[in-house]
GROMACS .gro file of C-alpha atoms in nm:
model
  140
    1MET     CA    1   1.609  -3.718  -9.613
    2LYS     CA    2   1.797  -3.765  -9.938
    3SER     CA    3   2.015  -3.459  -9.870
    4LEU     CA    4   2.116  -3.600  -9.530
    5GLN     CA    5   2.215  -3.929  -9.690
    6ILE     CA    6   2.425  -3.739  -9.944
    7HIS     CA    7   2.604  -3.556  -9.660
    8TYR     CA    8   2.654  -3.885  -9.475
    9TYR     CA    9   2.796  -4.088  -9.760
   10THR     CA   10   3.004  -3.800  -9.899
   11SER     CA   11   3.163  -3.750  -9.557
   12ILE     CA   12   3.250  -4.117  -9.529
   13VAL     CA   13   3.394  -4.141  -9.881
   14VAL     CA   14   3.601  -3.823  -9.854
   15LEU     CA   15   3.739  -3.899  -9.508
   16ALA     CA   16   3.804  -4.267  -9.587
   17SER     CA   17   3.992  -4.174  -9.903
   18LEU     CA   18   4.203  -3.920  -9.711
   19PHE     CA   19   4.269  -4.182  -9.446
   20CYS     CA   20   4.375  -4.438  -9.708
   21LEU     CA   21   4.599  -4.182  -9.875
   22SER     CA   22   4.765  -4.099  -9.544
   23PHE     CA   23   4.791  -4.467  -9.451
   24PHE     CA   24   4.959  -4.577  -9.773
   25ALA     CA   25   5.157  -4.261  -9.854
   26ASP     CA   26   5.528  -4.240  -9.786
   27ALA     CA   27   5.521  -3.883  -9.663
   28PRO     CA   28   5.797  -3.754  -9.440
   29ASN     CA   29   5.676  -3.782  -9.083
   30MET     CA   30   5.712  -3.500  -8.836
   31ARG     CA   31   5.752  -3.609  -8.479
   32PHE     CA   32   5.576  -3.431  -8.198
   33ASP     CA   33   5.826  -3.307  -7.946
   34ASN     CA   34   5.552  -3.208  -7.709
   35LEU     CA   35   5.373  -3.510  -7.570
   36SER     CA   36   5.112  -3.294  -7.397
   37ILE     CA   37   4.976  -3.171  -7.733
   38GLU     CA   38   4.929  -3.531  -7.840
   39MET     CA   39   4.753  -3.616  -7.515
   40TYR     CA   40   4.521  -3.315  -7.542
   41VAL     CA   41   4.420  -3.407  -7.898
   42ILE     CA   42   4.353  -3.765  -7.794
   43ALA     CA   43   4.152  -3.655  -7.491
   44ALA     CA   44   3.954  -3.402  -7.696
   45THR     CA   45   3.868  -3.672  -7.950
   46LEU     CA   46   3.760  -3.917  -7.682
   47VAL     CA   47   3.536  -3.652  -7.529
   48THR     CA   48   3.398  -3.529  -7.862
   49ILE     CA   49   3.258  -3.866  -7.973
   50PRO     CA   50   3.014  -3.931  -7.685
   51LEU     CA   51   2.925  -3.562  -7.654
   52ALA     CA   52   2.825  -3.538  -8.021
   53LEU     CA   53   2.620  -3.856  -8.004
   54ARG     CA   54   2.457  -3.763  -7.674
   55HIS     CA   55   2.377  -3.406  -7.780
   56PHE     CA   56   2.192  -3.539  -8.084
   57ALA     CA   57   1.995  -3.790  -7.877
   58ILE     CA   58   1.898  -3.534  -7.613
   59THR     CA   59   1.799  -3.272  -7.869
   60ILE     CA   60   1.582  -3.513  -8.064
   61LYS     CA   61   1.421  -3.647  -7.747
   62LYS     CA   62   1.349  -3.300  -7.607
   63ALA     CA   63   1.212  -3.165  -7.933
   64PRO     CA   64   0.843  -3.097  -7.898
   65ALA     CA   65   0.619  -3.308  -8.115
   66ALA     CA   66   0.593  -3.089  -8.421
   67THR     CA   67   0.260  -3.044  -8.584
   68ASP     CA   68   0.407  -3.015  -8.930
   69VAL     CA   69   0.673  -3.215  -9.106
   70ASP     CA   70   0.872  -2.913  -9.224
   71THR     CA   71   0.946  -2.788  -8.873
   72ALA     CA   72   1.045  -3.133  -8.754
   73PHE     CA   73   1.267  -3.190  -9.056
   74ARG     CA   74   1.444  -2.854  -9.013
   75LYS     CA   75   1.515  -2.933  -8.647
   76TYR     CA   76   1.630  -3.287  -8.728
   77LYS     CA   77   1.845  -3.168  -9.018
   78SER     CA   78   2.023  -2.897  -8.819
   79THR     CA   79   2.090  -3.129  -8.526
   80TYR     CA   80   2.198  -3.412  -8.754
   81LEU     CA   81   2.438  -3.194  -8.954
   82LEU     CA   82   2.589  -3.053  -8.634
   83ARG     CA   83   2.662  -3.405  -8.508
   84LEU     CA   84   2.796  -3.522  -8.843
   85TYR     CA   85   3.028  -3.227  -8.897
   86VAL     CA   86   3.162  -3.228  -8.540
   87LEU     CA   87   3.262  -3.591  -8.597
   88ASN     CA   88   3.396  -3.501  -8.943
   89ILE     CA   89   3.622  -3.234  -8.796
   90ALA     CA   90   3.751  -3.475  -8.532
   91ALA     CA   91   3.817  -3.741  -8.798
   92LEU     CA   92   3.988  -3.491  -9.026
   93ILE     CA   93   4.214  -3.365  -8.747
   94ASN     CA   94   4.313  -3.717  -8.643
   95THR     CA   95   4.372  -3.825  -9.003
   96ALA     CA   96   4.583  -3.516  -9.071
   97LEU     CA   97   4.785  -3.566  -8.753
   98PHE     CA   98   4.837  -3.932  -8.845
   99ALA     CA   99   4.955  -3.829  -9.191
  100LEU     CA  100   5.192  -3.568  -9.047
  101SER     CA  101   5.328  -3.759  -8.751
  102GLY     CA  102   5.287  -4.125  -8.835
  103ASN     CA  103   5.166  -4.178  -8.477
  104SER     CA  104   4.949  -4.488  -8.458
  105ASN     CA  105   4.737  -4.335  -8.179
  106PHE     CA  106   4.588  -4.095  -8.433
  107MET     CA  107   4.534  -4.380  -8.677
  108TRP     CA  108   4.334  -4.580  -8.421
  109LEU     CA  109   4.131  -4.276  -8.321
  110SER     CA  110   4.044  -4.226  -8.688
  111VAL     CA  111   3.932  -4.588  -8.707
  112VAL     CA  112   3.716  -4.540  -8.396
  113LEU     CA  113   3.562  -4.230  -8.553
  114PHE     CA  114   3.483  -4.427  -8.869
  115LEU     CA  115   3.309  -4.686  -8.654
  116THR     CA  116   3.113  -4.404  -8.492
  117TYR     CA  117   2.964  -4.323  -8.832
  118LEU     CA  118   2.771  -4.649  -8.805
  119PHE     CA  119   2.561  -4.477  -8.539
  120CYS     CA  120   2.508  -4.163  -8.746
  121LYS     CA  121   2.315  -4.285  -9.048
  122PRO     CA  122   2.007  -4.067  -9.107
  123SER     CA  123   1.692  -4.240  -8.992
  124GLU     CA  124   1.337  -4.178  -9.106
  125ARG     CA  125   1.216  -4.353  -8.792
  126GLU     CA  126   1.382  -4.088  -8.573
  127LEU     CA  127   1.222  -3.819  -8.784
  128ARG     CA  128   0.880  -3.983  -8.754
  129THR     CA  129   0.908  -3.980  -8.376
  130MET     CA  130   0.940  -3.603  -8.393
  131VAL     CA  131   0.624  -3.562  -8.601
  132LYS     CA  132   0.292  -3.587  -8.424
  133THR     CA  133   0.056  -3.792  -8.635
  134GLU     CA  134  -0.314  -3.758  -8.570
  135ASN     CA  135  -0.425  -4.076  -8.746
  136PRO     CA  136  -0.157  -4.341  -8.715
  137SER     CA  137  -0.170  -4.598  -8.991
  138PRO     CA  138  -0.222  -4.965  -8.900
  139GLU     CA  139   0.106  -5.054  -9.074
  140GLU     CA  140   0.319  -4.882  -8.810
   0.00000   0.00000   0.00000
């Protein structure tokens, strides 16, 4: 679980620092001449967010109750990292396009993606639901 938290917080710190650099930098802005490219990137981002979140939820829900913790953790880790890095790529693309173009649409999509990270924190409770316990403790 510690490795997933390292991935999570490293992603947030790196992408937030890149966003702040692009937000406060006085870089020469390129303007998109093709509005359709901008619209496709925006649409792809708006589709990517719910698909990544939903894919994770469906995969975790459909995972058979594992008899051992290692199998459940491997499944959870691979699904979690897929979701995290799909969102990271979308955030990186939007931050880079904001830095290059100065278009505020990309800035706001980056902000929305940062808010999406609030739903992506690794959870031991989700992992416990994947593991079949034979003798549940009275504390749970």
